[in-house]
């Protein structure tokens, strides 16, 4: 595995949720971190995570939530003293930033496609007379061309 027991001892307090707030921390945070490191190391895609880590979709969604909340960056800042452990968390944070940038690019492309689609008229529609059919538009375009 990726984390030694002494490293986990330093990392675990950073991952505990607030007391009295159910659902903040998962059943096994160590397995979650191990699964993320397994994925980042290039051994598999999310859906191919070994079943020993739990459900891949749950792990992926938790990773996304932590990424959106800035949890990975905060952990890097909190672990400045331990170079080795900080290095592992920095790998996760770098991957998380890459995923965020990719999501922003996809969103921008989607918006650009919508703007482009709205600005381009479908072929043949510009010659259609009000209340007329496409056949009328065809004849009208022939008459107008002459």
PDB file of C-alpha atoms in Angstrom:
ATOM      1  CA  UNK A   1       0.000   0.000   0.000  1.00  0.00           C
ATOM      2  CA  UNK A   2       0.961   3.643  -0.207  1.00  0.00           C
ATOM      3  CA  UNK A   3       0.653   4.905   3.381  1.00  0.00           C
ATOM      4  CA  UNK A   4       2.671   3.690   6.314  1.00  0.00           C
ATOM      5  CA  UNK A   5       1.039   3.601   9.761  1.00  0.00           C
ATOM      6  CA  UNK A   6       3.080   6.565  11.023  1.00  0.00           C
ATOM      7  CA  UNK A   7       2.072   8.628   7.974  1.00  0.00           C
ATOM      8  CA  UNK A   8      -1.557   7.691   8.455  1.00  0.00           C
ATOM      9  CA  UNK A   9      -1.315   8.817  12.084  1.00  0.00           C
ATOM     10  CA  UNK A  10      -0.455  12.329  10.868  1.00  0.00           C
ATOM     11  CA  UNK A  11      -3.028  12.362   8.102  1.00  0.00           C
ATOM     12  CA  UNK A  12      -6.019  10.942   9.959  1.00  0.00           C
ATOM     13  CA  UNK A  13      -6.759  13.958  12.218  1.00  0.00           C
ATOM     14  CA  UNK A  14      -6.997  16.165   9.121  1.00  0.00           C
ATOM     15  CA  UNK A  15      -9.746  13.988   7.686  1.00  0.00           C
ATOM     16  CA  UNK A  16     -12.095  13.688  10.623  1.00  0.00           C
ATOM     17  CA  UNK A  17     -15.376  15.513  10.293  1.00  0.00           C
ATOM     18  CA  UNK A  18     -16.952  17.785  12.867  1.00  0.00           C
ATOM     19  CA  UNK A  19     -18.375  16.019  15.886  1.00  0.00           C
ATOM     20  CA  UNK A  20     -22.135  15.658  15.784  1.00  0.00           C
ATOM     21  CA  UNK A  21     -22.267  16.131  12.007  1.00  0.00           C
ATOM     22  CA  UNK A  22     -23.233  12.745  10.548  1.00  0.00           C
ATOM     23  CA  UNK A  23     -21.951  11.742   7.165  1.00  0.00           C
ATOM     24  CA  UNK A  24     -18.929  14.036   7.170  1.00  0.00           C
ATOM     25  CA  UNK A  25     -16.347  11.286   7.428  1.00  0.00           C
ATOM     26  CA  UNK A  26     -16.436   7.960   5.623  1.00  0.00           C
ATOM     27  CA  UNK A  27     -16.270   4.552   7.240  1.00  0.00           C
ATOM     28  CA  UNK A  28     -12.646   4.073   6.310  1.00  0.00           C
ATOM     29  CA  UNK A  29     -10.709   7.152   5.294  1.00  0.00           C
ATOM     30  CA  UNK A  30      -7.494   5.223   4.861  1.00  0.00           C
ATOM     31  CA  UNK A  31      -9.018   2.973   2.195  1.00  0.00           C
ATOM     32  CA  UNK A  32     -10.323   6.074   0.449  1.00  0.00           C
ATOM     33  CA  UNK A  33      -6.871   7.706   0.330  1.00  0.00           C
ATOM     34  CA  UNK A  34      -5.306   4.412  -0.761  1.00  0.00           C
ATOM     35  CA  UNK A  35      -7.886   4.100  -3.557  1.00  0.00           C
ATOM     36  CA  UNK A  36      -7.185   7.643  -4.775  1.00  0.00           C
ATOM     37  CA  UNK A  37      -3.438   7.012  -4.723  1.00  0.00           C
ATOM     38  CA  UNK A  38      -3.991   3.708  -6.548  1.00  0.00           C
ATOM     39  CA  UNK A  39      -5.948   5.509  -9.253  1.00  0.00           C
ATOM     40  CA  UNK A  40      -3.458   8.377  -9.554  1.00  0.00           C
ATOM     41  CA  UNK A  41      -0.514   6.001  -9.800  1.00  0.00           C
ATOM     42  CA  UNK A  42      -1.944   4.984 -13.171  1.00  0.00           C
ATOM     43  CA  UNK A  43      -2.862   1.469 -12.233  1.00  0.00           C
ATOM     44  CA  UNK A  44      -6.479   1.837 -13.376  1.00  0.00           C
ATOM     45  CA  UNK A  45      -9.357   4.135 -14.159  1.00  0.00           C
ATOM     46  CA  UNK A  46     -11.979   4.845 -11.509  1.00  0.00           C
ATOM     47  CA  UNK A  47     -14.324   2.073 -12.618  1.00  0.00           C
ATOM     48  CA  UNK A  48     -11.522  -0.501 -12.464  1.00  0.00           C
ATOM     49  CA  UNK A  49     -10.560   0.080  -8.826  1.00  0.00           C
ATOM     50  CA  UNK A  50     -10.183  -3.203  -6.932  1.00  0.00           C
ATOM     51  CA  UNK A  51     -13.283  -4.086  -4.923  1.00  0.00           C
ATOM     52  CA  UNK A  52     -11.234  -4.112  -1.695  1.00  0.00           C
ATOM     53  CA  UNK A  53     -11.421  -0.295  -1.757  1.00  0.00           C
ATOM     54  CA  UNK A  54     -15.212  -0.245  -1.938  1.00  0.00           C
ATOM     55  CA  UNK A  55     -17.527   1.049  -4.619  1.00  0.00           C
ATOM     56  CA  UNK A  56     -15.628   2.965  -7.280  1.00  0.00           C
ATOM     57  CA  UNK A  57     -18.408   5.482  -7.851  1.00  0.00           C
ATOM     58  CA  UNK A  58     -18.556   6.357  -4.152  1.00  0.00           C
ATOM     59  CA  UNK A  59     -14.797   6.880  -4.121  1.00  0.00           C
ATOM     60  CA  UNK A  60     -14.922   9.007  -7.260  1.00  0.00           C
ATOM     61  CA  UNK A  61     -17.791  11.166  -5.977  1.00  0.00           C
ATOM     62  CA  UNK A  62     -16.039  11.680  -2.644  1.00  0.00           C
ATOM     63  CA  UNK A  63     -12.852  12.624  -4.491  1.00  0.00           C
ATOM     64  CA  UNK A  64     -14.845  15.198  -6.514  1.00  0.00           C
ATOM     65  CA  UNK A  65     -16.485  16.650  -3.404  1.00  0.00           C
ATOM     66  CA  UNK A  66     -13.144  16.986  -1.669  1.00  0.00           C
ATOM     67  CA  UNK A  67     -11.677  18.539  -4.789  1.00  0.00           C
ATOM     68  CA  UNK A  68     -14.476  21.098  -5.075  1.00  0.00           C
ATOM     69  CA  UNK A  69     -14.172  22.024  -1.412  1.00  0.00           C
ATOM     70  CA  UNK A  70     -10.401  22.560  -1.621  1.00  0.00           C
ATOM     71  CA  UNK A  71      -9.687  19.785   0.870  1.00  0.00           C
ATOM     72  CA  UNK A  72      -6.617  18.470  -0.994  1.00  0.00           C
ATOM     73  CA  UNK A  73      -4.906  21.885  -1.070  1.00  0.00           C
ATOM     74  CA  UNK A  74      -5.664  22.394   2.614  1.00  0.00           C
ATOM     75  CA  UNK A  75      -4.098  19.029   3.425  1.00  0.00           C
ATOM     76  CA  UNK A  76      -0.960  19.958   1.481  1.00  0.00           C
ATOM     77  CA  UNK A  77      -0.689  23.182   3.484  1.00  0.00           C
ATOM     78  CA  UNK A  78      -1.232  21.349   6.785  1.00  0.00           C
ATOM     79  CA  UNK A  79       1.414  18.709   6.002  1.00  0.00           C
ATOM     80  CA  UNK A  80       4.328  20.984   5.099  1.00  0.00           C
ATOM     81  CA  UNK A  81       6.487  19.498   7.875  1.00  0.00           C
ATOM     82  CA  UNK A  82       6.469  15.888   6.610  1.00  0.00           C
ATOM     83  CA  UNK A  83       8.082  15.898   3.164  1.00  0.00           C
ATOM     84  CA  UNK A  84       7.245  12.310   2.217  1.00  0.00           C
ATOM     85  CA  UNK A  85       3.602  12.456   3.241  1.00  0.00           C
ATOM     86  CA  UNK A  86       3.276  15.938   1.798  1.00  0.00           C
ATOM     87  CA  UNK A  87       4.610  14.550  -1.485  1.00  0.00           C
ATOM     88  CA  UNK A  88       1.865  11.907  -1.618  1.00  0.00           C
ATOM     89  CA  UNK A  89      -0.842  14.453  -0.896  1.00  0.00           C
ATOM     90  CA  UNK A  90       0.710  16.892  -3.404  1.00  0.00           C
ATOM     91  CA  UNK A  91       0.313  14.211  -6.082  1.00  0.00           C
ATOM     92  CA  UNK A  92      -3.371  13.980  -5.243  1.00  0.00           C
ATOM     93  CA  UNK A  93      -3.730  17.786  -5.182  1.00  0.00           C
ATOM     94  CA  UNK A  94      -1.995  18.143  -8.551  1.00  0.00           C
ATOM     95  CA  UNK A  95      -4.282  15.513 -10.049  1.00  0.00           C
ATOM     96  CA  UNK A  96      -7.302  17.235  -8.509  1.00  0.00           C
ATOM     97  CA  UNK A  97      -6.274  20.582 -10.017  1.00  0.00           C
ATOM     98  CA  UNK A  98      -5.819  18.910 -13.394  1.00  0.00           C
ATOM     99  CA  UNK A  99      -9.341  17.473 -13.125  1.00  0.00           C
ATOM    100  CA  UNK A 100     -10.750  20.882 -12.198  1.00  0.00           C
ATOM    101  CA  UNK A 101      -9.056  22.548 -15.162  1.00  0.00           C
ATOM    102  CA  UNK A 102     -10.348  19.823 -17.461  1.00  0.00           C
ATOM    103  CA  UNK A 103     -13.899  20.315 -16.154  1.00  0.00           C
ATOM    104  CA  UNK A 104     -13.641  24.080 -16.740  1.00  0.00           C
ATOM    105  CA  UNK A 105     -12.436  23.502 -20.312  1.00  0.00           C
ATOM    106  CA  UNK A 106     -15.329  21.097 -20.981  1.00  0.00           C
ATOM    107  CA  UNK A 107     -17.819  23.600 -19.593  1.00  0.00           C
ATOM    108  CA  UNK A 108     -16.366  26.400 -21.746  1.00  0.00           C
ATOM    109  CA  UNK A 109     -16.533  24.227 -24.863  1.00  0.00           C
ATOM    110  CA  UNK A 110     -20.147  23.360 -24.097  1.00  0.00           C
ATOM    111  CA  UNK A 111     -21.014  27.071 -23.776  1.00  0.00           C
ATOM    112  CA  UNK A 112     -19.144  27.875 -27.001  1.00  0.00           C
ATOM    113  CA  UNK A 113     -21.064  25.137 -28.844  1.00  0.00           C
ATOM    114  CA  UNK A 114     -24.380  26.532 -27.609  1.00  0.00           C
ATOM    115  CA  UNK A 115     -23.437  30.061 -28.688  1.00  0.00           C
ATOM    116  CA  UNK A 116     -22.277  28.823 -32.085  1.00  0.00           C
ATOM    117  CA  UNK A 117     -25.390  26.683 -32.590  1.00  0.00           C
ATOM    118  CA  UNK A 118     -27.612  29.625 -31.732  1.00  0.00           C
ATOM    119  CA  UNK A 119     -25.805  31.895 -34.204  1.00  0.00           C
ATOM    120  CA  UNK A 120     -25.843  29.518 -37.188  1.00  0.00           C
ATOM    121  CA  UNK A 121     -29.082  29.194 -39.140  1.00  0.00           C
ATOM    122  CA  UNK A 122     -29.944  25.754 -40.492  1.00  0.00           C
ATOM    123  CA  UNK A 123     -29.487  25.424 -44.281  1.00  0.00           C
ATOM    124  CA  UNK A 124     -32.551  26.259 -46.360  1.00  0.00           C
ATOM    125  CA  UNK A 125     -34.391  28.123 -43.624  1.00  0.00           C
ATOM    126  CA  UNK A 126     -33.351  31.622 -44.734  1.00  0.00           C
ATOM    127  CA  UNK A 127     -35.316  31.412 -48.017  1.00  0.00           C
ATOM    128  CA  UNK A 128     -38.548  30.106 -46.534  1.00  0.00           C
ATOM    129  CA  UNK A 129     -41.390  32.534 -47.099  1.00  0.00           C
ATOM    130  CA  UNK A 130     -43.691  33.197 -44.171  1.00  0.00           C
ATOM    131  CA  UNK A 131     -46.433  30.598 -44.246  1.00  0.00           C
ATOM    132  CA  UNK A 132     -44.737  28.786 -47.157  1.00  0.00           C
ATOM    133  CA  UNK A 133     -43.192  25.356 -47.459  1.00  0.00           C
ATOM    134  CA  UNK A 134     -39.652  24.327 -48.372  1.00  0.00           C
ATOM    135  CA  UNK A 135     -40.820  23.541 -51.913  1.00  0.00           C
ATOM    136  CA  UNK A 136     -42.051  27.128 -52.267  1.00  0.00           C
ATOM    137  CA  UNK A 137     -38.717  28.371 -50.938  1.00  0.00           C
ATOM    138  CA  UNK A 138     -36.902  26.302 -53.564  1.00  0.00           C
ATOM    139  CA  UNK A 139     -38.951  27.834 -56.391  1.00  0.00           C
ATOM    140  CA  UNK A 140     -38.592  31.285 -54.928  1.00  0.00           C
ATOM    141  CA  UNK A 141     -34.811  30.910 -54.793  1.00  0.00           C
ATOM    142  CA  UNK A 142     -34.783  29.887 -58.485  1.00  0.00           C
ATOM    143  CA  UNK A 143     -36.942  32.894 -59.437  1.00  0.00           C
ATOM    144  CA  UNK A 144     -34.817  35.264 -57.362  1.00  0.00           C
ATOM    145  CA  UNK A 145     -31.603  33.924 -58.926  1.00  0.00           C
ATOM    146  CA  UNK A 146     -32.786  34.849 -62.436  1.00  0.00           C
TER     147      UNK A 146
END
